Amino acid sequence: MLVYLSKKIAIPNDVPLRCVAWHGTRGYIACGGVDGMLKVLKLEPQEDAEGQLKGLAAPTALTMNQTLEGHDVGSSVQVVTWNETHHRLTSSDSNGHIVVWVLYKGVWYEEMINNRNRSTVRDMQWNRDGQKVCIAYEDGAVIVGSVDGNRIWGKDIKGVQLVQVAWSPDSKVILFGIGIGEVHIYDSHGSYNSKVNIQCLAGATGAVKLTSVEWYSGINGYAAPNCASLVVVFDNGRAQLMKNELDESPIQMDVGYDPGISGEVEPHWVTDGFAGRQQKDVSVIQFYNTLGEHLHTLKGPGKAPLSVAWEGNGLRLALGVAQYIYFANIRHNYKWGYFSGTVVYTFRKPEKLEHCLVFWSTTDGEKHAKAVKNLLHVTACRDLALLAAEVDDNPGEYVLLLCNALGTPLESKYINMEPRFVAISHTHVVAASNSAIFIWHYRTASRLAVSELTHLSRKGWEGQERLIHVDELPAEVLDGAAVDFSIAARETNDKICSVGVSNQRLIVGRESGSMQYYSLPGVSLDGSVLHGSKPEHLAFNCTSTKFSVVDNMGFLNLYELDVHSGAEAAVVATQLELQRKDVWHLVWAEDNPDLFAVMEKTRMYIFRGVEPEEPIQSSAHICRFTEMTVKSVLMDEVMQDPENPSIQDHLLDLDIKSLRDTRSLLKSVGLKDTCQFIEDNPHPRLWKLLAEASLEQLELELAEKAFVRCKDFAGIQFVKKLHHLDVSNALNFLSL
């Protein structure tokens, strides 16, 4: 996951903001501030001249910028909230003045006004279907009203200061956050039930204030069955994630902030965003998943944001900071992969507990969908997809599945450890827990020799399996010895955080920044190198002589492996002179050890060694890099409507600059000048282009040279035959 700042909008007259809210389906952004300021903005993508830029890479324009006049100049608009079902905006100010706004013919108008005059509104929330709104006043007064403006019930909660309110997904429960750090549970009719069990404050000293209570509505499905959907945050940095209001075993977190923290739930409940202040004039936003695991840290601009709002599709974040709205782009870690002309990905349906796994052919658009329970990981390589899942009827047991392009399982392996990280190469599957690495040297029926098919039909190919502890040297294993999964139960002080594998090598990243690399298939430790940060994504080039490291902050580095021969043979990893930032995806070329494609923010860079070509605007995920062409897929757009992917709209084939330049040179300059360019930028595909162009002009010597350089034996033989023909016969031969 990567989050980075992308844009900012200044509020006129430098009016400081107090709140921001983003309409989940229509994209309107409401922002309130001092002097009664209330604005509604809308950013919409604009098509570029060629219509090629899509997704986050597409330029955006401000298509609405309306100032809403309804709050007193002497007040501050402190709360704004959207009714996304009935498309209403509700705002309130420091004087207790509440306004409901409606959109009519492209303009927002006042629909209803309410002014209690006795206290300030601290929070307002609409329920999931948009039929009811709950208004919490600072003095303990509560009003529940309907969407048509009628009062349903009211209540005075004596002796408390209300600061937060949250509806349950089924609208049967209302939570009220109390300023002293308590959360009270009421039913939908206003009857008190009990208090939420707050465990995360155990051992806390000093006064603690509640700053956020957010309950995910479940409208887009859940990340996993029975996962957390309620978050409670306090100003000392303590927080807890809960499955429901009665959860007695919440996930407890300490995000380590100074006072001034707020929390916001991501629309698809993949992550939480916690905003706070760590140092003077420096704000940070921490992102966590529903298990409370830290995903990313975003360093914000200036002081801590007073308000944080997610875009409805979960791809952007709006931060209200001083007199600015800052926008941050989110690059999610989707469960997906590409192999054999097929994109495999997973999504959740709101009414289903299982993951829906889709195998989408990029050649004919055919889709094969499968329902998979407890799916943990999806990745792919060449002609196989790797799935990792927990066995449904046997908790603690996990299965690794190899599938073909139709989604048919070809081979499986059951393991008794949680595969927190997985990787696959053409020959090996790797699964790692916090402390152990399982290596499976797999083979499938399509890869077996004919002589082995009889054996396969009699007894499935088991492959070679190894399990090693990350703190220990790999021990020799006798043929046929069973894997001892008790090794995985031994803990480590330096946990595994990433793995990468090729046909020849395995690399394991650890939280300290240490990276250990092993040779395959023998699984012997070749060495280790200490990286300056936590490695998150590791990948080898096509010859296993270099590997890339993208850390948890989005910084990219390269290492080269040098084999030192002699009495004490060693493999030494040397860091190359390259560092890039805001990197969220990288794929090495399959046919050149020095070429790789990198996604930085909304730009794709092609590197030859450590030198980049001119960037290409794109926000697509890279599928494959071969023959100087990068195939990519707009996964953000696919996931917006995952049941209807489109080859035309969601797939991109991008030629790298040297290929584009070669084609241009062949049209504009002579063959010799083009040949010199290819000499400086050698690649088999460029030599093949030159060979074909030379044949068209009967430059047979140059054509033969080009075929030799691209190792095209058939082309060489063809040119030799042409040498024996006269010019007129050769022209006739080529025209056939």
XYZ file of C-alpha atoms in Angstrom:
736
model
C 0.000 0.000 0.000
C 1.188 3.500 -0.830
C -0.425 6.844 0.002
C 0.904 10.129 -1.367
C -0.265 13.741 -1.590
C -1.435 14.691 -5.069
C -3.324 17.989 -5.071
C -4.494 20.846 -2.879
C -7.269 23.431 -3.064
C -7.007 26.764 -1.254
C -10.089 28.169 0.467
C -10.753 31.804 -0.541
C -9.867 34.522 1.977
C -7.696 32.023 3.892
C -10.684 30.793 5.898
C -9.554 28.007 8.291
C -11.411 24.727 7.850
C -13.145 22.801 10.614
C -14.707 19.831 8.784
C -14.717 17.954 5.469
C -17.132 15.295 4.143
C -17.096 13.419 0.806
C -20.285 12.085 -0.804
C -19.685 8.381 -1.376
C -21.475 7.928 -4.704
C -21.708 11.344 -6.378
C -18.334 12.771 -5.414
C -19.419 16.080 -3.839
C -17.065 17.452 -1.185
C -18.507 19.612 1.589
C -16.187 21.724 3.722
C -17.043 23.992 6.618
C -14.996 26.611 8.413
C -15.008 29.798 10.471
C -17.192 32.835 9.703
C -20.047 30.547 8.681
C -18.187 29.354 5.586
C -19.697 26.323 3.853
C -18.726 25.218 0.350
C -19.567 22.283 -1.897
C -16.904 21.264 -4.410
C -16.701 18.547 -7.020
C -13.603 17.210 -8.756
C -14.231 15.213 -11.904
C -11.798 13.491 -14.276
C -11.386 15.107 -17.679
C -10.498 13.199 -20.827
C -7.140 14.083 -22.332
C -6.819 14.986 -26.001
C -6.235 11.370 -27.044
C -8.566 9.821 -24.484
C -5.784 7.557 -23.212
C -5.396 8.716 -19.598
C -7.710 6.884 -17.241
C -8.120 6.342 -13.526
C -6.023 8.395 -11.132
C -3.746 9.403 -14.017
C -6.564 11.302 -15.736
C -6.514 15.088 -15.196
C -9.210 16.460 -12.883
C -11.110 19.727 -12.985
C -13.237 21.564 -10.437
C -16.733 21.252 -11.925
C -18.555 22.675 -8.881
C -17.488 25.371 -6.445
C -20.588 26.707 -4.693
C -20.645 28.734 -1.488
C -23.707 27.918 0.613
C -25.066 30.849 2.611
C -27.114 29.820 5.609
C -24.843 29.981 8.654
C -24.082 33.126 10.643
C -20.800 34.907 9.945
C -19.962 34.867 13.647
C -20.181 31.068 13.861
C -17.993 28.178 12.729
C -19.408 25.325 10.678
C -18.226 22.344 12.724
C -20.095 19.313 11.383
C -21.049 18.336 7.826
C -22.484 14.955 6.874
C -24.047 13.443 3.763
C -27.236 11.443 3.373
C -25.940 9.348 0.472
C -29.238 7.566 -0.159
C -31.380 10.688 -0.535
C -28.494 12.971 -1.545
C -28.907 15.561 1.191
C -26.219 17.579 2.943
C -26.629 18.409 6.636
C -24.477 21.069 8.294
C -24.335 22.605 11.764
C -22.415 25.471 13.327
C -21.119 26.502 16.737
C -24.404 28.305 17.518
C -26.427 25.104 17.169
C -27.876 26.121 13.798
C -28.635 23.074 11.587
C -29.344 23.303 7.852
C -30.379 20.538 5.445
C -29.428 21.226 1.826
C -30.819 19.704 -1.363
C -29.515 19.788 -4.945
C -31.914 21.229 -7.516
C -30.934 21.807 -11.152
C -27.249 21.766 -10.316
C -27.466 24.217 -7.384
C -27.642 23.502 -3.641
C -30.570 25.114 -1.772
C -31.765 25.205 1.840
C -34.456 22.602 2.416
C -34.886 22.684 6.204
C -33.556 24.757 9.106
C -33.428 23.970 12.830
C -31.977 26.033 15.678
C -32.057 24.755 19.261
C -30.064 27.797 20.495
C -29.053 26.120 23.753
C -25.999 24.058 22.802
C -23.568 23.149 20.067
C -24.012 20.140 17.804
C -20.989 17.870 18.275
C -21.902 15.145 15.801
C -24.599 14.077 13.331
C -24.986 10.722 11.614
C -27.499 9.328 9.124
C -28.301 5.649 9.363
C -27.464 3.239 6.541
C -30.684 3.630 4.536
C -30.766 7.400 5.022
C -34.196 7.412 6.696
C -33.063 8.654 10.122
C -30.552 11.158 11.435
C -29.206 11.252 14.990
C -28.049 14.640 16.295
C -25.877 14.770 19.426
C -25.559 18.076 21.305
C -22.709 18.897 23.628
C -25.027 19.335 26.642
C -26.333 15.761 26.363
C -29.426 16.400 24.267
C -30.184 13.888 21.521
C -32.656 14.267 18.665
C -33.524 11.558 16.152
C -35.377 12.808 13.096
C -36.591 11.497 9.762
C -35.409 12.449 6.294
C -38.589 14.492 5.740
C -37.836 16.674 8.777
C -40.135 15.114 11.383
C -38.893 14.537 14.916
C -39.036 10.840 15.870
C -37.811 11.102 19.458
C -35.639 13.205 21.722
C -33.747 12.586 24.927
C -31.592 14.429 27.465
C -28.673 12.362 28.750
C -27.960 14.044 32.065
C -24.505 14.929 33.331
C -22.507 14.034 30.235
C -20.797 15.834 27.390
C -21.603 14.144 24.091
C -18.857 14.177 21.456
C -19.652 11.330 19.020
C -22.554 9.325 17.646
C -22.603 6.196 15.453
C -25.367 3.978 14.045
C -24.994 0.217 13.826
C -25.179 -1.259 10.294
C -28.714 -2.583 10.953
C -29.845 0.729 12.558
C -30.917 -1.069 15.750
C -28.167 0.352 17.973
C -26.834 3.871 18.516
C -23.498 4.521 20.195
C -22.877 7.791 22.022
C -19.322 8.856 22.749
C -18.850 10.688 26.037
C -16.119 13.278 26.500
C -14.560 11.469 29.471
C -13.753 8.466 27.286
C -16.831 6.265 27.604
C -19.061 4.896 24.836
C -22.702 4.258 25.792
C -24.982 1.808 23.992
C -28.623 2.742 23.274
C -31.258 1.041 21.182
C -32.872 2.806 18.238
C -35.742 4.027 20.459
C -33.447 5.798 22.915
C -33.323 3.221 25.720
C -29.993 2.777 27.497
C -28.440 -0.710 27.360
C -24.854 -0.687 28.617
C -21.362 0.665 28.032
C -18.817 -0.491 25.474
C -15.984 -2.422 27.102
C -13.005 -0.098 26.574
C -9.858 -2.173 27.075
C -7.288 -0.165 25.150
C -6.973 2.414 27.953
C -5.592 -0.093 30.461
C -2.521 1.438 32.067
C -3.142 4.885 30.583
C -2.413 7.836 32.846
C -3.837 11.346 32.901
C -7.047 12.675 31.434
C -8.153 10.916 28.265
C -10.689 12.190 25.760
C -12.652 10.281 23.168
C -12.063 11.657 19.674
C -13.693 9.237 17.244
C -16.282 6.447 17.053
C -16.797 5.051 13.543
C -18.957 2.069 12.600
C -18.697 0.693 9.068
C -22.130 0.172 7.513
C -21.168 -2.982 5.594
C -22.604 -1.601 2.362
C -19.643 -2.826 0.266
C -19.021 -6.129 2.027
C -16.338 -7.019 4.547
C -12.640 -7.770 4.245
C -13.150 -11.142 5.960
C -15.918 -13.036 7.763
C -16.454 -11.846 11.317
C -13.865 -9.086 10.980
C -13.768 -5.800 12.886
C -16.182 -3.080 11.761
C -16.183 -0.648 14.695
C -13.283 1.591 15.720
C -12.938 3.732 18.856
C -10.085 6.262 19.083
C -8.751 8.366 21.972
C -6.603 11.480 22.059
C -3.648 9.699 23.683
C -3.192 7.491 20.626
C -4.975 4.448 22.027
C -7.588 2.764 19.833
C -9.507 -0.479 19.594
C -11.115 -2.374 16.723
C -14.289 -4.334 17.492
C -16.550 -6.790 15.680
C -19.604 -5.230 17.342
C -20.524 -3.127 20.362
C -20.416 -6.159 22.693
C -17.039 -7.505 21.567
C -15.123 -8.608 24.679
C -11.875 -9.269 22.798
C -11.179 -6.132 20.775
C -7.971 -5.549 18.848
C -6.032 -2.966 20.840
C -3.659 -0.455 19.281
C -1.381 2.320 20.426
C -0.544 4.559 17.478
C 1.753 6.716 19.596
C 0.384 10.193 18.951
C 0.270 13.336 21.000
C -3.234 14.729 21.687
C -5.145 15.834 18.616
C -6.059 12.545 16.957
C -9.051 11.617 14.841
C -10.120 8.465 13.053
C -11.921 7.751 9.798
C -13.230 4.498 8.360
C -12.389 3.645 4.753
C -15.552 3.094 2.668
C -14.718 -0.515 1.790
C -13.402 -1.178 5.330
C -10.011 -2.266 4.100
C -8.145 0.272 6.192
C -8.596 2.789 8.951
C -7.017 6.203 8.676
C -5.861 7.800 11.902
C -4.757 11.420 11.734
C -2.741 13.106 14.447
C 0.273 15.159 15.397
C 3.569 13.475 16.279
C 5.973 16.384 16.279
C 5.682 20.139 16.238
C 4.093 21.333 12.969
C 4.381 17.848 11.480
C 1.293 15.703 10.975
C 1.117 12.043 10.105
C -1.679 9.734 9.064
C -1.353 6.065 9.894
C -3.189 3.357 7.955
C -4.175 0.009 9.462
C -6.121 -2.991 8.240
C -9.023 -4.617 10.064
C -6.583 -6.785 12.025
C -4.886 -3.714 13.461
C -1.764 -4.260 11.353
C 0.055 -1.141 10.249
C -0.001 -0.615 6.475
C 1.472 2.796 5.763
C 2.453 6.164 7.207
C 1.714 9.385 5.332
C 3.545 12.512 6.386
C 1.032 15.294 6.048
C 1.516 18.991 5.406
C 1.791 21.365 8.337
C -0.250 20.807 11.455
C -2.541 17.871 12.092
C -5.641 17.637 9.858
C -8.807 18.705 11.629
C -10.871 16.504 9.350
C -10.293 13.440 7.172
C -12.712 12.101 4.547
C -12.511 9.126 2.183
C -13.679 9.165 -1.415
C -16.484 6.684 -2.003
C -14.358 4.270 -4.034
C -11.546 4.352 -1.458
C -8.920 5.666 -3.902
C -8.485 9.162 -2.490
C -8.459 10.938 0.839
C -9.363 14.576 1.576
C -7.539 16.303 4.436
C -8.737 19.568 5.920
C -5.580 21.406 7.031
C -5.736 25.110 7.964
C -7.145 26.920 4.890
C -6.474 24.079 2.440
C -7.996 20.805 1.324
C -5.223 18.355 0.489
C -5.889 15.240 -1.557
C -3.982 11.997 -1.188
C -4.060 9.100 -3.652
C -4.315 5.553 -2.285
C -2.653 2.631 -4.065
C -4.203 -0.497 -2.584
C -2.604 -3.929 -2.414
C -5.218 -5.849 -4.370
C -5.308 -9.630 -4.359
C -4.562 -10.200 -8.025
C -2.085 -11.636 -10.518
C -1.396 -12.105 -14.230
C -0.460 -15.337 -15.987
C -0.967 -17.038 -19.332
C -2.967 -14.134 -20.773
C -5.289 -14.140 -17.762
C -5.903 -11.620 -14.992
C -6.979 -13.268 -11.747
C -8.440 -11.122 -8.977
C -10.756 -11.342 -6.020
C -13.517 -9.182 -4.569
C -16.251 -9.400 -1.946
C -19.996 -9.228 -2.437
C -21.946 -7.598 0.426
C -24.311 -10.565 0.745
C -21.598 -13.252 0.560
C -19.063 -14.492 3.099
C -16.825 -16.072 0.457
C -14.384 -14.294 -1.806
C -15.411 -14.191 -5.448
C -12.358 -15.201 -7.485
C -12.393 -14.223 -11.175
C -10.168 -15.626 -13.925
C -10.489 -13.113 -16.767
C -8.997 -13.911 -20.171
C -7.420 -10.827 -21.734
C -7.631 -12.340 -25.227
C -11.346 -13.087 -25.583
C -12.794 -11.536 -22.408
C -14.142 -14.843 -21.086
C -14.551 -14.984 -17.294
C -14.564 -17.918 -14.888
C -15.724 -17.123 -11.356
C -15.114 -19.248 -8.267
C -16.246 -18.873 -4.657
C -13.384 -19.345 -2.193
C -13.650 -19.228 1.581
C -10.970 -17.692 3.798
C -8.796 -16.596 0.874
C -5.570 -14.960 2.053
C -3.379 -14.396 -1.006
C -3.468 -14.404 -4.802
C -0.396 -14.209 -7.027
C 0.720 -15.718 -10.337
C 3.657 -16.565 -12.591
C 3.879 -17.679 -16.247
C 1.046 -20.245 -16.604
C -0.084 -20.800 -13.004
C -1.924 -18.874 -10.314
C -1.152 -19.420 -6.633
C -3.934 -19.193 -4.054
C -3.428 -19.385 -0.308
C -6.401 -19.973 1.979
C -7.280 -21.255 5.429
C -9.033 -24.617 5.474
C -12.625 -23.889 6.403
C -13.362 -26.916 8.590
C -9.919 -27.140 10.183
C -8.704 -23.833 11.682
C -4.929 -23.595 11.814
C -4.467 -25.589 8.606
C -3.828 -23.795 5.332
C -3.736 -24.818 1.693
C -1.644 -23.628 -1.245
C -3.410 -24.154 -4.584
C -1.955 -24.011 -8.088
C -4.623 -23.216 -10.707
C -4.709 -22.901 -14.476
C -6.294 -20.097 -16.505
C -9.756 -21.651 -16.127
C -9.472 -21.670 -12.348
C -9.085 -25.444 -12.219
C -6.849 -26.601 -9.335
C -3.883 -28.589 -10.659
C -1.962 -29.224 -7.456
C -2.324 -28.421 -3.772
C -0.217 -28.488 -0.654
C -1.503 -28.403 2.926
C 0.645 -26.659 5.526
C 0.287 -26.221 9.278
C 1.425 -22.619 9.501
C -0.137 -19.314 8.485
C 1.203 -18.116 5.108
C 1.514 -14.398 5.807
C 3.611 -13.844 2.675
C 3.691 -15.858 -0.553
C 5.599 -15.814 -3.847
C 5.812 -18.024 -6.922
C 8.358 -18.551 -9.695
C 8.388 -20.943 -12.653
C 9.667 -23.693 -10.365
C 9.035 -22.791 -6.721
C 6.262 -21.733 -4.378
C 7.287 -19.937 -1.193
C 5.072 -19.295 1.830
C 6.367 -17.574 4.957
C 5.006 -17.097 8.449
C 6.492 -14.618 10.912
C 9.461 -16.896 11.560
C 9.598 -19.762 9.027
C 9.780 -20.242 5.254
C 8.105 -23.117 3.419
C 9.653 -23.877 -0.018
C 7.799 -26.122 -2.443
C 9.627 -27.199 -5.605
C 6.487 -27.945 -7.558
C 5.708 -29.744 -10.792
C 2.377 -30.173 -12.542
C 1.185 -32.700 -15.106
C 1.805 -30.287 -17.992
C 5.470 -30.085 -17.005
C 6.136 -33.770 -16.541
C 7.943 -35.823 -19.126
C 5.983 -38.550 -20.923
C 7.880 -41.209 -18.989
C 6.549 -39.742 -15.738
C 2.866 -39.657 -16.676
C 2.280 -43.276 -15.659
C 3.781 -42.560 -12.261
C 1.646 -39.417 -11.967
C -1.562 -41.332 -12.661
C -0.608 -43.864 -10.023
C 0.609 -41.372 -7.435
C 0.431 -37.569 -7.623
C 3.677 -35.673 -7.941
C 4.567 -34.480 -4.483
C 7.489 -32.255 -5.411
C 10.249 -31.349 -3.006
C 9.394 -29.497 0.196
C 11.551 -27.681 2.731
C 10.782 -25.730 5.874
C 13.470 -23.539 7.398
C 13.545 -21.177 10.356
C 14.618 -17.657 9.505
C 17.116 -17.544 12.396
C 18.818 -20.842 11.526
C 20.984 -22.225 8.747
C 19.072 -24.651 6.491
C 19.788 -28.228 7.526
C 20.202 -31.126 5.135
C 17.008 -33.084 4.594
C 16.834 -36.785 3.827
C 14.826 -37.863 0.794
C 11.256 -38.625 1.748
C 11.495 -36.946 5.156
C 8.271 -35.244 6.258
C 8.217 -31.505 6.899
C 8.303 -30.682 10.607
C 5.941 -27.726 11.028
C 6.837 -27.388 14.698
C 9.742 -25.294 13.392
C 7.225 -22.572 12.490
C 6.051 -22.410 16.106
C 9.434 -21.116 17.234
C 9.254 -17.340 17.431
C 11.812 -14.773 16.338
C 12.684 -11.284 17.515
C 13.030 -10.100 13.918
C 9.910 -11.110 12.006
C 9.668 -11.842 8.297
C 7.973 -9.016 6.384
C 8.395 -9.992 2.698
C 9.617 -12.723 0.352
C 10.720 -12.904 -3.277
C 11.655 -15.899 -5.418
C 13.063 -16.758 -8.843
C 14.051 -20.067 -10.405
C 17.505 -19.813 -8.854
C 17.191 -17.723 -5.702
C 15.027 -16.897 -2.718
C 15.163 -13.664 -0.725
C 13.557 -13.009 2.655
C 13.046 -9.534 4.131
C 12.856 -8.914 7.875
C 11.413 -6.058 9.908
C 14.861 -4.835 10.962
C 15.732 -4.244 7.298
C 17.904 -7.344 7.040
C 17.536 -9.375 3.832
C 18.694 -12.995 3.554
C 19.209 -14.601 0.150
C 19.336 -18.327 -0.558
C 20.235 -20.406 -3.616
C 17.682 -22.800 -5.083
C 16.799 -25.616 -5.383
C 19.272 -26.637 -2.681
C 18.072 -23.931 -0.234
C 21.474 -22.874 1.054
C 22.039 -19.486 2.682
C 24.331 -17.422 0.445
C 24.444 -14.264 2.535
C 22.558 -11.294 3.916
C 22.554 -7.534 3.593
C 21.158 -4.837 5.882
C 18.778 -2.430 4.206
C 18.015 0.922 5.799
C 14.275 0.323 6.141
C 11.595 -2.352 6.228
C 11.459 -4.165 2.832
C 7.919 -4.633 1.609
C 8.270 -5.865 -1.999
C 11.199 -7.982 -3.243
C 11.743 -9.162 -6.827
C 14.570 -10.681 -8.920
C 15.456 -9.885 -12.503
C 15.227 -12.594 -15.173
C 18.780 -13.866 -14.517
C 18.602 -13.664 -10.690
C 21.666 -11.384 -10.702
C 19.834 -8.317 -9.367
C 16.922 -7.726 -7.059
C 14.715 -4.753 -6.290
C 13.568 -3.580 -2.866
C 10.559 -1.338 -2.279
C 10.247 -0.421 1.388
C 7.182 0.414 3.455
C 7.557 4.128 2.657
C 7.642 3.598 -1.112
C 11.403 4.012 -1.634
C 13.014 1.829 -4.316
C 16.587 0.510 -4.253
C 18.469 -2.017 -6.377
C 21.073 -4.590 -5.373
C 23.412 -6.616 -7.551
C 24.576 -10.088 -6.544
C 28.277 -10.758 -7.177
C 29.610 -14.301 -6.890
C 33.125 -14.258 -5.425
C 35.024 -17.429 -6.282
C 37.994 -18.836 -4.420
C 38.656 -20.838 -1.308
C 35.741 -19.126 0.444
C 33.120 -18.681 -2.250
C 30.535 -16.040 -1.352
C 27.639 -14.152 -2.890
C 27.815 -10.453 -2.047
C 24.903 -8.041 -2.487
C 26.033 -4.569 -3.577
C 23.633 -1.639 -3.550
C 23.457 0.239 -6.864
C 23.310 4.005 -7.270
C 19.569 4.290 -7.610
C 16.824 5.473 -5.294
C 13.288 6.410 -6.249
C 10.372 7.407 -4.036
C 6.592 6.975 -4.132
C 6.960 3.596 -5.845
C 4.006 1.206 -5.585
C 4.674 -1.424 -8.269
C 7.671 -2.850 -10.116
C 8.072 -5.615 -12.706
C 11.338 -6.801 -14.259
C 11.535 -7.524 -17.977
C 11.366 -11.215 -18.845
C 13.969 -10.985 -21.620
C 16.514 -8.400 -20.429
C 18.199 -8.413 -17.001
C 18.691 -4.624 -17.032
C 15.167 -3.521 -17.936
C 12.353 -2.993 -15.451
C 9.133 -0.983 -15.276
C 8.274 1.105 -12.218
C 5.051 2.802 -11.166
C 5.631 6.082 -9.307
C 2.490 7.952 -8.310
C 0.646 8.233 -11.647
C 3.698 7.762 -13.860
C 5.307 4.689 -15.380
C 9.094 4.744 -15.770
C 11.117 2.282 -17.815
C 14.654 1.831 -16.507
C 17.623 0.510 -18.422
C 20.094 -0.160 -15.637
C 19.755 2.905 -13.412
C 18.777 5.336 -16.190
C 15.064 6.088 -16.689
C 13.292 6.827 -19.925
C 10.732 9.604 -20.197
C 7.720 8.726 -18.035
C 4.321 7.662 -19.312
C 1.208 8.908 -17.509
C -0.603 5.876 -16.113
C -2.141 4.498 -12.926
C -2.366 0.901 -14.172
C -0.921 -2.170 -12.480
C 1.781 -3.896 -14.528
C 0.932 -7.389 -15.767
C 3.962 -8.281 -17.850
C 7.075 -6.693 -19.385
C 8.454 -8.485 -22.429
C 9.450 -7.695 -26.023
C 9.817 -4.027 -24.975
C 6.070 -3.801 -24.351
C 4.435 -3.363 -20.970
C 0.993 -4.920 -20.593
C -0.954 -3.383 -17.741
C -4.448 -3.441 -16.275
C -6.453 -0.660 -14.630
C -7.205 -2.600 -11.456
C -8.806 0.399 -9.742
C -11.397 0.561 -12.500
C -11.827 -3.223 -12.634
C -12.573 -3.297 -8.904
C -15.282 -0.641 -9.240
C -17.334 -3.133 -11.283
C -15.482 -6.424 -10.827
C -18.143 -8.561 -12.478
C -17.824 -6.702 -15.793
C -14.168 -6.129 -16.746
C -13.575 -4.725 -20.223
C -10.654 -5.521 -22.520
C -11.131 -2.227 -24.342
C -11.439 -0.031 -21.245
C -9.230 -1.752 -18.683
C -6.202 -3.145 -20.563
C -3.235 -1.153 -21.860
C -0.241 -2.123 -23.997
C 2.533 0.468 -23.773
C 5.652 0.371 -25.933
C 8.790 1.663 -24.253
C 10.540 4.732 -25.643
C 13.391 2.967 -27.438
C 10.871 0.847 -29.372
C 8.840 3.917 -30.304
C 12.022 5.771 -31.314
C 13.219 2.873 -33.472
C 9.958 2.820 -35.400
C 10.174 6.572 -35.868
C 13.792 6.401 -37.056
C 12.992 3.673 -39.572
C 10.430 6.016 -41.129
C 12.481 9.218 -41.009
C 16.203 8.358 -41.357
C 18.307 5.716 -43.054
C 18.904 2.157 -41.969
C 22.512 2.845 -40.967
C 21.547 5.611 -38.524
C 18.851 3.388 -37.087
C 21.380 0.573 -36.767
C 23.651 2.833 -34.741
C 20.761 3.721 -32.422
C 20.025 0.032 -31.879
C 23.714 -0.631 -31.202
C 23.442 1.891 -28.369
C 20.137 0.421 -27.124
C 20.360 -3.278 -28.002
C 17.367 -5.578 -27.759
C 16.271 -8.579 -29.889
C 12.988 -6.909 -30.818
C 14.782 -3.804 -32.138
C 17.139 -5.949 -34.209
C 14.138 -7.807 -35.595
C 12.493 -4.537 -36.640
C 15.712 -3.509 -38.368
C 15.968 -6.888 -40.095
C 12.442 -6.621 -41.473
C 13.016 -3.050 -42.680
C 16.318 -4.075 -44.285
C 14.619 -6.927 -46.135
C 12.034 -4.540 -47.524
C 14.870 -2.424 -48.962
C 16.947 -5.473 -50.007
C 19.799 -4.451 -47.689
C 20.648 -8.119 -47.250
C 23.949 -7.703 -45.416
C 22.354 -5.463 -42.811
C 19.352 -7.791 -42.604
C 21.626 -10.772 -41.981
C 23.527 -8.871 -39.303
C 20.261 -7.938 -37.584
C 18.967 -11.527 -37.690
C 22.254 -12.699 -36.170
C 21.961 -10.155 -33.365
C 18.416 -11.256 -32.537
C 19.403 -14.946 -32.875
C 16.746 -15.662 -35.499
C 18.108 -18.756 -37.279
C 15.188 -18.960 -39.708
C 15.757 -15.343 -40.698
C 19.456 -15.978 -41.312
C 18.656 -18.927 -43.575
C 16.089 -16.854 -45.432
C 18.631 -14.085 -46.152
C 21.144 -16.653 -47.412
C 18.576 -17.905 -49.923
C 17.965 -14.341 -51.086
C 21.714 -13.907 -51.712
C 21.478 -16.529 -54.440
C 18.689 -14.702 -56.269
C 19.087 -11.700 -58.564
C 17.431 -8.435 -57.574
C 14.261 -8.840 -59.666
C 13.684 -12.406 -58.474
C 14.314 -11.367 -54.888
C 11.724 -8.594 -55.175
C 9.207 -11.023 -56.633
C 10.019 -13.529 -53.865
C 9.480 -10.934 -51.130
C 6.195 -9.777 -52.656
C 4.666 -13.244 -52.439
